[in-house]
Coordinates of C-alpha atoms and ligand atoms in Angstrom, one line a residue:
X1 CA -4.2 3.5 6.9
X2 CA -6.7 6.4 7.3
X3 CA -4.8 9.5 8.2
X4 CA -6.7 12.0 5.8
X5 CA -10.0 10.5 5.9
X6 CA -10.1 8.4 2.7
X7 CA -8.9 5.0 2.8
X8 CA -4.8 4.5 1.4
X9 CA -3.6 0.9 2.2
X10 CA -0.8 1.0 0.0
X11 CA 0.4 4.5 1.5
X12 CA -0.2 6.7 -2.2
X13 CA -0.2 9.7 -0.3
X14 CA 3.9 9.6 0.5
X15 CA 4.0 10.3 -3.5
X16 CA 1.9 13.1 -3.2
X17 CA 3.8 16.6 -2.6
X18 CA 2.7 18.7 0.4
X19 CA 1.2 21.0 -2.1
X20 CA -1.2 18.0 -3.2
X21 CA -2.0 17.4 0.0
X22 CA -3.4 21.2 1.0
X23 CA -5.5 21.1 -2.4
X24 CA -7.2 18.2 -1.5
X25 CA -7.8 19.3 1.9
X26 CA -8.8 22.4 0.5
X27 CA -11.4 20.9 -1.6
X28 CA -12.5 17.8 0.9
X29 CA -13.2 21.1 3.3
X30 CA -15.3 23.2 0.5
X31 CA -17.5 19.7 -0.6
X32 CA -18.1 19.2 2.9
X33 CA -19.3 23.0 3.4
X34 CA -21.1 23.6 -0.3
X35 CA -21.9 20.5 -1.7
X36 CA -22.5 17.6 1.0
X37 CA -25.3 19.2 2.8
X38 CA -27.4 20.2 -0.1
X39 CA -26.8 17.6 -2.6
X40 CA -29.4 14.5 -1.7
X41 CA -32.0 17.3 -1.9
X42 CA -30.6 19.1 -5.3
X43 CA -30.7 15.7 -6.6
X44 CA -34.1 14.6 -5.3
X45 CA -35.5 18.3 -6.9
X46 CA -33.4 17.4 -10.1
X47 CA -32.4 21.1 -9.0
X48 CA -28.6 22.7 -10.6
X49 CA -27.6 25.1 -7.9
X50 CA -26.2 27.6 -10.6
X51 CA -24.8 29.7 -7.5
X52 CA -21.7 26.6 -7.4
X53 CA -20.5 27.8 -10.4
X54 CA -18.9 31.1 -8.7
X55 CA -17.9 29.0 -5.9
X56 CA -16.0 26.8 -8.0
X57 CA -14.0 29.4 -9.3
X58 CA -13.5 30.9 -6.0
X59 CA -12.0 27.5 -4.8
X60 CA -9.6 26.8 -8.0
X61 CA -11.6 24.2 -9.3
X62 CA -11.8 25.4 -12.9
X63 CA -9.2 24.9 -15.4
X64 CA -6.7 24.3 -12.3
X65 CA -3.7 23.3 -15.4
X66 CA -4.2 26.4 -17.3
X67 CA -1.5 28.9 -16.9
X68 CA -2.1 31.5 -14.0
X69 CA -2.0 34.3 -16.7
X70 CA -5.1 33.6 -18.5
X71 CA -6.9 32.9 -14.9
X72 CA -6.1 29.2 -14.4
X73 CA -3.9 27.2 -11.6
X74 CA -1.1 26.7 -13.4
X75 CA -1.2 23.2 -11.7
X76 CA 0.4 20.1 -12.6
X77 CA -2.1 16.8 -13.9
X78 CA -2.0 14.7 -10.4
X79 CA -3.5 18.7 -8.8
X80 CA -6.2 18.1 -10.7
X81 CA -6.8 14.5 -10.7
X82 CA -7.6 15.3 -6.7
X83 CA -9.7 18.3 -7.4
X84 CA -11.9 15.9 -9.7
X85 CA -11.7 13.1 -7.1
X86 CA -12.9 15.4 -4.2
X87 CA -15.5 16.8 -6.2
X88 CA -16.9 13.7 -7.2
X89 CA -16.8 12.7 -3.5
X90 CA -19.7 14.5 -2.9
X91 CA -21.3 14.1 -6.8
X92 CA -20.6 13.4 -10.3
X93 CA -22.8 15.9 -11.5
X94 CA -21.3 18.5 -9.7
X95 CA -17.6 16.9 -11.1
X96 CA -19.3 16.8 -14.6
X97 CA -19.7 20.9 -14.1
X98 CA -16.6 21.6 -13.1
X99 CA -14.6 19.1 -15.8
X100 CA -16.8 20.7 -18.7
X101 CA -15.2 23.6 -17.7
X102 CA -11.8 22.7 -17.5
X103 CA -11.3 20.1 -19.7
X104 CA -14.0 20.4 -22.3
X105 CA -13.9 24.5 -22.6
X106 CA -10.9 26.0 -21.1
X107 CA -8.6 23.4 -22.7
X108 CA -9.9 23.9 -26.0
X109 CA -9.6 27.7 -25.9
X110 CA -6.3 27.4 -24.6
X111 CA -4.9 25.0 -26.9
X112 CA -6.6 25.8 -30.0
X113 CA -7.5 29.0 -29.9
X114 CA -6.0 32.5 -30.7
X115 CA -4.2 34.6 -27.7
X116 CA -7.5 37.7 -28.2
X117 CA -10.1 34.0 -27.4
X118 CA -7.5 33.4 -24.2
X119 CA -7.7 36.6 -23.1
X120 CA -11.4 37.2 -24.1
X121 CA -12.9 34.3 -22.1
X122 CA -10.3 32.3 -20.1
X123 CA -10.4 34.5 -17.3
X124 CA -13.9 34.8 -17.0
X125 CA -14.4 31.2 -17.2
X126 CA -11.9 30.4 -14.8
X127 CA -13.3 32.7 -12.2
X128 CA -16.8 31.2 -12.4
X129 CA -18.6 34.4 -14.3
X130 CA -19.1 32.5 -17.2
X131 CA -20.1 28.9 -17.5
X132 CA -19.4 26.7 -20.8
X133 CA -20.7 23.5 -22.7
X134 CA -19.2 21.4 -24.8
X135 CA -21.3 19.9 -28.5
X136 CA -20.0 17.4 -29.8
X137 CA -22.4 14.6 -29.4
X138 CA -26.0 14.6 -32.0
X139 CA -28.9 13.1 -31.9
X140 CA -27.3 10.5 -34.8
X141 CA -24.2 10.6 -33.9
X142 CA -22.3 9.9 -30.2
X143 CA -20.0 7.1 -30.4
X144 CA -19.4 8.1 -34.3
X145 CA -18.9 11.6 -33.3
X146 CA -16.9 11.5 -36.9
X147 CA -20.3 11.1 -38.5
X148 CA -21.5 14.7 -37.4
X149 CA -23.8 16.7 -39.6
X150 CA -23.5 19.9 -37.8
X151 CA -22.2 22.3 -40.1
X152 CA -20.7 25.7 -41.2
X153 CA -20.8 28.0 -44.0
X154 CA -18.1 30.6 -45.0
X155 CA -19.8 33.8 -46.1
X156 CA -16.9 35.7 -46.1
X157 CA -17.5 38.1 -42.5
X158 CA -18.6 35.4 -40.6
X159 CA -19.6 31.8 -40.9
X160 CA -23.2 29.9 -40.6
X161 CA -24.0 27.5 -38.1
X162 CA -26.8 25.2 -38.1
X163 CA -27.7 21.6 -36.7
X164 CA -28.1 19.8 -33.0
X165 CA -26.4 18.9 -30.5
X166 CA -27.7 16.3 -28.1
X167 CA -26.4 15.7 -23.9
X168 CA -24.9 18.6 -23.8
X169 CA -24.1 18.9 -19.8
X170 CA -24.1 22.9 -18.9
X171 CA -26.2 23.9 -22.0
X172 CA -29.3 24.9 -20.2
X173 CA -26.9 27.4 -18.3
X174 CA -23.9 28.2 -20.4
X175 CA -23.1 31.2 -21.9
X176 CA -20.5 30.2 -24.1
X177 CA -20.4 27.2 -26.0
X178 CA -17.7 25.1 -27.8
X179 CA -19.0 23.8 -30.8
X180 CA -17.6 20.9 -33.6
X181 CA -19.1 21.3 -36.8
X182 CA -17.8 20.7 -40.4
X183 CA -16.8 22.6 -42.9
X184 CA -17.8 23.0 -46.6
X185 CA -15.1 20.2 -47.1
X186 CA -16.1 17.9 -44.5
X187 CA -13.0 19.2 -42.2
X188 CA -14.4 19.3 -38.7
X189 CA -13.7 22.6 -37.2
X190 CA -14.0 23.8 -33.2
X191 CA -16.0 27.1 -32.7
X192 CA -16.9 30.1 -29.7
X193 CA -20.8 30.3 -29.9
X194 CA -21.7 32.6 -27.3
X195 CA -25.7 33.4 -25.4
X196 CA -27.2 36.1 -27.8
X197 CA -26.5 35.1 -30.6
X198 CA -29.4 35.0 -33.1
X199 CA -30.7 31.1 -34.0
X200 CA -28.7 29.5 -31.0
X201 CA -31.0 28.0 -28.3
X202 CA -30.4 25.6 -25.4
X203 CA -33.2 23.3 -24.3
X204 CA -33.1 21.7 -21.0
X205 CA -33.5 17.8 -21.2
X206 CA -36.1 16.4 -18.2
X207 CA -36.7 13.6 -16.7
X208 CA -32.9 12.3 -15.8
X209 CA -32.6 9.6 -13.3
X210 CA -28.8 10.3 -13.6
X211 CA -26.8 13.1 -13.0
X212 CA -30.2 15.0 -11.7
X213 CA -27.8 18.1 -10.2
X214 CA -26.2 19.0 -13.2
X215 CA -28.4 20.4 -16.1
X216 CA -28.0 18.8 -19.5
X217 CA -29.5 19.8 -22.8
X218 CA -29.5 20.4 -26.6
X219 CA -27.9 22.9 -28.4
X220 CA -29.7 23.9 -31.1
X221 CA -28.0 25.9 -34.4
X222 CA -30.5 27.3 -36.7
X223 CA -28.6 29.8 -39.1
X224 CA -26.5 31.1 -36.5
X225 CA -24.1 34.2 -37.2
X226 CA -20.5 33.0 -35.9
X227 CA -17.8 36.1 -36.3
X228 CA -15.0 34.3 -37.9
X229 CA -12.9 35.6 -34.7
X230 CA -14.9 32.3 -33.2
X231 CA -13.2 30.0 -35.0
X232 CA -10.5 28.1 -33.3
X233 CA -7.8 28.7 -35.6
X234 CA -5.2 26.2 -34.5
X235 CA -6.8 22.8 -35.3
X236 CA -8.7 21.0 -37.4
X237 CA -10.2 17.0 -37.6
X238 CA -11.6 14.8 -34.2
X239 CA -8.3 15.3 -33.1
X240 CA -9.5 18.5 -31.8
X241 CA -12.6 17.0 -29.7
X242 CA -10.6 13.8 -28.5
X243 CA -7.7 15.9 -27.2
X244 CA -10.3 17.8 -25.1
X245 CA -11.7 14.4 -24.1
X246 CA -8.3 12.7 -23.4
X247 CA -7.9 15.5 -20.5
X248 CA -11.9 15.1 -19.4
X249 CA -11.6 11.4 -19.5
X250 CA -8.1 11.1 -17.2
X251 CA -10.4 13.4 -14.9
X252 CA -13.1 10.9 -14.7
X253 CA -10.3 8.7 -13.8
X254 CA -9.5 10.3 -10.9
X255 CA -13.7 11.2 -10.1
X256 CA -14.4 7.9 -9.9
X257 CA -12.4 7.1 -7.0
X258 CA -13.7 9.4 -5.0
X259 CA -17.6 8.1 -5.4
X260 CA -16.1 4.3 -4.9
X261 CA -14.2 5.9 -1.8
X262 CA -17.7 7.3 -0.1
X263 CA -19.4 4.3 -0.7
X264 CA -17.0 2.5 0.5
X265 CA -16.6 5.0 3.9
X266 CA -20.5 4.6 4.1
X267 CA -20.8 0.6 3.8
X268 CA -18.0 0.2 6.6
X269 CA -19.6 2.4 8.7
X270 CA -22.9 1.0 8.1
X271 CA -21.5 -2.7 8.6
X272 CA -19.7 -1.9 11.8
X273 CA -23.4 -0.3 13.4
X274 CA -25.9 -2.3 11.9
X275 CA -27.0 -5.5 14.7
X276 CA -28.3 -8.3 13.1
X277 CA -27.9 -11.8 14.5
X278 CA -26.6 -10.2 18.0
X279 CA -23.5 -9.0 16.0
X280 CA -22.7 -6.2 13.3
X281 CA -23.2 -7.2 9.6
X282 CA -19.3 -6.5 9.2
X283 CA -18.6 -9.4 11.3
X284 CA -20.3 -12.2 8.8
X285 CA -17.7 -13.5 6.4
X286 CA -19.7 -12.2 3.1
X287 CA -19.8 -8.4 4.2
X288 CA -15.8 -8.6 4.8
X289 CA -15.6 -10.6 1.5
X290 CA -17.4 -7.2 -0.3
X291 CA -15.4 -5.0 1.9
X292 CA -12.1 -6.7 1.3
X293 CA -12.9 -6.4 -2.9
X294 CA -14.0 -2.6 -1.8
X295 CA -10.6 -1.7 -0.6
X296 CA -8.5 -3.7 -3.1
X297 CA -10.0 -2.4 -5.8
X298 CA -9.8 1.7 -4.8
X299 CA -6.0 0.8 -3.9
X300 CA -5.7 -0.5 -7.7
X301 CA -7.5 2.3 -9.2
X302 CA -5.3 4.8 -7.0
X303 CA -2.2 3.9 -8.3
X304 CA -3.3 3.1 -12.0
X305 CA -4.6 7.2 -11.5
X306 CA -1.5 8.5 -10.3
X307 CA 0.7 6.7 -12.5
X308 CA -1.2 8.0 -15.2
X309 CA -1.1 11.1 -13.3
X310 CA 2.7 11.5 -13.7
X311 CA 2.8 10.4 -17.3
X312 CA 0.0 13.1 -18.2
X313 CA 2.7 15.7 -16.5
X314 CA 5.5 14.3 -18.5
X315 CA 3.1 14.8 -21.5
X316 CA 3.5 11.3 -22.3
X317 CA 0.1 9.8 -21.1
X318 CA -1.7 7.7 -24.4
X319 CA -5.2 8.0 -25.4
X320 CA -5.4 4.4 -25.0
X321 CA -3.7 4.7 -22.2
X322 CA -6.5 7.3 -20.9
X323 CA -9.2 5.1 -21.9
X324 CA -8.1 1.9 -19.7
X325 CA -7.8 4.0 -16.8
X326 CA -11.3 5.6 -17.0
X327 CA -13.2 2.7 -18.1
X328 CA -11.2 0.5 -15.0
X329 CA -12.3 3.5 -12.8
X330 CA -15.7 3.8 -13.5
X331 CA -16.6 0.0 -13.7
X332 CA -14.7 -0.2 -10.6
X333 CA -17.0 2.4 -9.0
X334 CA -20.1 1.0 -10.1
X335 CA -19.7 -2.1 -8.9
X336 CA -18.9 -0.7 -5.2
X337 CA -22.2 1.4 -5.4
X338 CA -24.1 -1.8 -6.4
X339 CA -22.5 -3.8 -3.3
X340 CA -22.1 -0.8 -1.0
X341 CA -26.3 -0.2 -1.5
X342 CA -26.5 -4.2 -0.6
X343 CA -24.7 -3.8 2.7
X344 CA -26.9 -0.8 3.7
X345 CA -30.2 -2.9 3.0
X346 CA -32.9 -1.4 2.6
X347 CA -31.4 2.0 3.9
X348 CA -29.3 1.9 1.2
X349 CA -32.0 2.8 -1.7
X350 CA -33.1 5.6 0.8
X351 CA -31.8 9.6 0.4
X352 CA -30.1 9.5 3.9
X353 CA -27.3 7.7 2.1
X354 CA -25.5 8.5 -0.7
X355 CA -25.3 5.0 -2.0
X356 CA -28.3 5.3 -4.1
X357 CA -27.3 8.6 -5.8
X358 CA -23.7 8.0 -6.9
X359 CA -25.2 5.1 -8.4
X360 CA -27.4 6.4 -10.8
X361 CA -24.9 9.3 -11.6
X362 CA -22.1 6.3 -12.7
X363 CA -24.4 5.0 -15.1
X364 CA -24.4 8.4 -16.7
X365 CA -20.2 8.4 -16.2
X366 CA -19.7 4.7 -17.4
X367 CA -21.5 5.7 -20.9
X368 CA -20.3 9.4 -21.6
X369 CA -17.0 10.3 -23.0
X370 CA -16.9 7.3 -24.8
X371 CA -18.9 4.2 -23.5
X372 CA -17.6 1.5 -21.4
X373 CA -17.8 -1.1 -24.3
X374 CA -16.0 1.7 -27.1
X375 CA -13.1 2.1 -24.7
X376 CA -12.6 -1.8 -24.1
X377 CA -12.4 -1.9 -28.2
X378 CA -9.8 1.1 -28.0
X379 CA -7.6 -1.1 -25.6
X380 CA -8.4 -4.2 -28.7
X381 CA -7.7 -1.9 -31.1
X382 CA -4.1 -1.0 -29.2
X383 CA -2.9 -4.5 -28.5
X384 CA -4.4 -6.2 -32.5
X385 CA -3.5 -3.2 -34.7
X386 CA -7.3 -3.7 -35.9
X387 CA -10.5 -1.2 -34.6
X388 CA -13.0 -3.5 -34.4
X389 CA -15.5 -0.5 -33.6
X390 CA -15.4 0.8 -36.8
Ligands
FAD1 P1 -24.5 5.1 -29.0 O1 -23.3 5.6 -29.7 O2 -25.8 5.1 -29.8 O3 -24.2 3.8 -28.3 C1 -25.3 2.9 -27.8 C2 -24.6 1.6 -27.4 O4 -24.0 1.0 -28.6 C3 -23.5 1.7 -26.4 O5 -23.5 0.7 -25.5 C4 -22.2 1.6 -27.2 O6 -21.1 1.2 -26.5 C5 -22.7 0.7 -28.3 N1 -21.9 0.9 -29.6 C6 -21.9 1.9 -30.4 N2 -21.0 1.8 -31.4 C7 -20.4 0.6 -31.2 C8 -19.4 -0.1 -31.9 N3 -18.8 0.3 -32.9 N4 -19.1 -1.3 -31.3 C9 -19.6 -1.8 -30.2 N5 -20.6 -1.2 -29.5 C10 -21.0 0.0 -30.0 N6 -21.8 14.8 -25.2 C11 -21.2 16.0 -25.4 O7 -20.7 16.2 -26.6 N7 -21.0 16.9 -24.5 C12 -21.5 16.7 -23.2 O8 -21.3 17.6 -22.4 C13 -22.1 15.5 -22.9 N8 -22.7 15.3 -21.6 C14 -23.5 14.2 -21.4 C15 -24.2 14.1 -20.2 C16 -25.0 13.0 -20.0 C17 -25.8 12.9 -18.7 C18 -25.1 12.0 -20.9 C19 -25.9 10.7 -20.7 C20 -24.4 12.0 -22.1 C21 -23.6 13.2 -22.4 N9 -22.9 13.3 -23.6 C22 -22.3 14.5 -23.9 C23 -23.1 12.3 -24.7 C24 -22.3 11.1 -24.5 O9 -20.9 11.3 -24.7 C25 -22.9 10.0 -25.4 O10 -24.1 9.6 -24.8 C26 -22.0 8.8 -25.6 O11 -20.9 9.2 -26.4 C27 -22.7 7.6 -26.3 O12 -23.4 8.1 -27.4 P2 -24.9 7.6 -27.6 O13 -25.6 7.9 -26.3 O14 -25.4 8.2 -28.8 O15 -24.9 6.0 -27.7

């Protein structure tokens, strides 16, 4: 059941095109070469190699559903799914880069914005040259996002931006930033804030036990000159964030697999090596028991990915839809880490695996873009009629 080196009981890869099949490889191939080697000791160093970023354009990896016109794929939802899976294979961090980009930058500008801000950055962010962020989350307010105080002031040639933003992965390094702020009427209103401009800074935030290879940070707005030809023109409200997050979040879907997949490669490998008792661990009853749950639970998360997968294409994928699958995915992952690090022992808190790592990083991935708890009372809120989070 093993044919492309990732485990597929229930044969998921006969509903994938050939085409599907190459990109994966294709990325499996570059993780191995860019990103497997270097990774345990970019992590340990808390060190963002911000040479991936060209390479990640190089391979495809950005904005792979964008049209091929403004520099993107022009790939269809399940394309990208994989791209986000075999990223996250080898790290979440280095998946939380590349689905800033896509999802939480290029979308935005493609969707919202006017066809001068498509032609002005998409290309350049697709290709790697430029990196973006996305603010939406403040030191008050991240599951309220609604609550922001970030705000802008019309006056007349250009608008003034001031306030926080807090988490924001790829500020440190970005050079263009999409940014959610209100309006004089409350009306919450996307914006292009680009390096340069006068009153915008981006500290780094230290210390991370999470996520320690991509760089995170504030953004920080202190009567900032935005051109009105920044504005996103085409929306307005949290509609505009959430749609950027729906298309994050059903990538986090997807990423989470392939972190519960190299646990999972790593533990069976371990437990088939590792002697104790005159026998490998995988032969006692309670290693197979975690191994069994390992396996059934990737197979479920597979197919609840690519079914959502094929709805996303037929543009019929819900939010709540969206949330179920990335909250199952990510709980689902972190509980392989946790029993993936027990079967390795004490190896398993140790840098020569990557147990240890992936972790940390899904605590990061089980709270962001909407926490575990937040998208459980979405899936309440679906089946009653009542948000009990509000
Ligand atoms: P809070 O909202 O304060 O939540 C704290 C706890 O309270 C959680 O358990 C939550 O589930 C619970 N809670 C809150 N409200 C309710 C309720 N109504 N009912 C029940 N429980 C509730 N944001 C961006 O905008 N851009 C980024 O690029 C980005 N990158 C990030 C990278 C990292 C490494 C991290 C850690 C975060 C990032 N974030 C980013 C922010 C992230 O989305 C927020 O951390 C997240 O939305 C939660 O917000 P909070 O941390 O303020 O927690």
């Amino acid at each position: 059941y093993e044919s492309s080196g990732a485990p597929d009981y229930y044969n998921i890869d006969d509903l994938l095109t050939e085409e599907h099949i190459l990109i994966r490889q294709t990325l499996r191939d570059f993780v191995k070469r860019e990103i497997s080697p270097n990774i345990e000791q970019w992590a340990q160093d808390a060190h963002f190699p911000s040479e991936i970023v060209k390479k990640f354009g190089d391979v495809g990896a950005f904005g792979p559903t964008i049209p091929a016109e403004y520099g993107g794929g022009g790939l269809d939802y399940i394309s990208y799914g994989i791209i986000m899976q075999e990223i996250e294979r080898g790290d979440s961090g280095m998946r939380s880069t590349a689905s800033v980009q896509g999802s939480l930058v290029m979308y935005p500008i493609y969707a919202y914005g006017s066809e001068e801000q498509r032609k002005k950055f998409l290309p350049k962010l697709a290709s790697g040259e430029w990196l973006g962020c996305f603010g939406l989350t403040e030191p008050d307010h991240g599951s309220n996002p609604g609550g922001m105080t970030t705000n802008i002031k019309d006056m007349g040639d250009h608008y003034l931006l001031n306030g926080a933003k807090m988490w924001i992965s790829n500020s440190p390094e970005c050079q263009v930033a999409v940014v959610w702020a209100k309006n004089e009427e409350g009306r919450i209103k996307g914006l292009i804030v680009e390096r340069g401009m006068e009153g915008f800074t981006t500290p780094e935030i230290h210390n991370k036990w999470s996520l320690r290879a991509s760089c995170t940070g504030e953004l920080v707005f202190d009567n900032v000159k935005v051109p009105k030809e920044n504005l996103l023109p085409n929306v307005e409200g949290l509609r505009g964030p959430l749609g950027c997050l729906d298309s994050a979040r059903y990538g986090i879907a997807w990423g989470a697999i392939g972190v519960a997949i190299d646990c999972y490669e790593s533990a069976r490998k371990y437990a088939m090596e590792r002697i104790q008792f005159d026998k490998p661990i995988g032969a006692f009853q309670l290693t197979q028991k975690k191994l069994a749950e390992m396996l059934t639970e990737i197979t479920k998360a597979q197919l609840l990915a690519w079914r959502l997968g094929t709805l996303k294409n037929e543009g019929k994928a819900t939010t709540q839809q969206i949330s179920m699958a990335k909250r199952n995915n990510v709980d689902m992952a972190l509980h392989i880490a946790r029993e993936a690090r027990q079967i390795h022992g004490g190896m398993g808190i140790t840098g020569e695996y990557p147990i240890m790592r992936h972790m940390m990083n899904l605590e990061s991935v089980i709270t962001y873009e909407g926490t575990h708890d937040i998208h459980l009372l979405i899936t309440g809120a679906d089946i009653t009629g009542i948000p009990a989070f509000k």
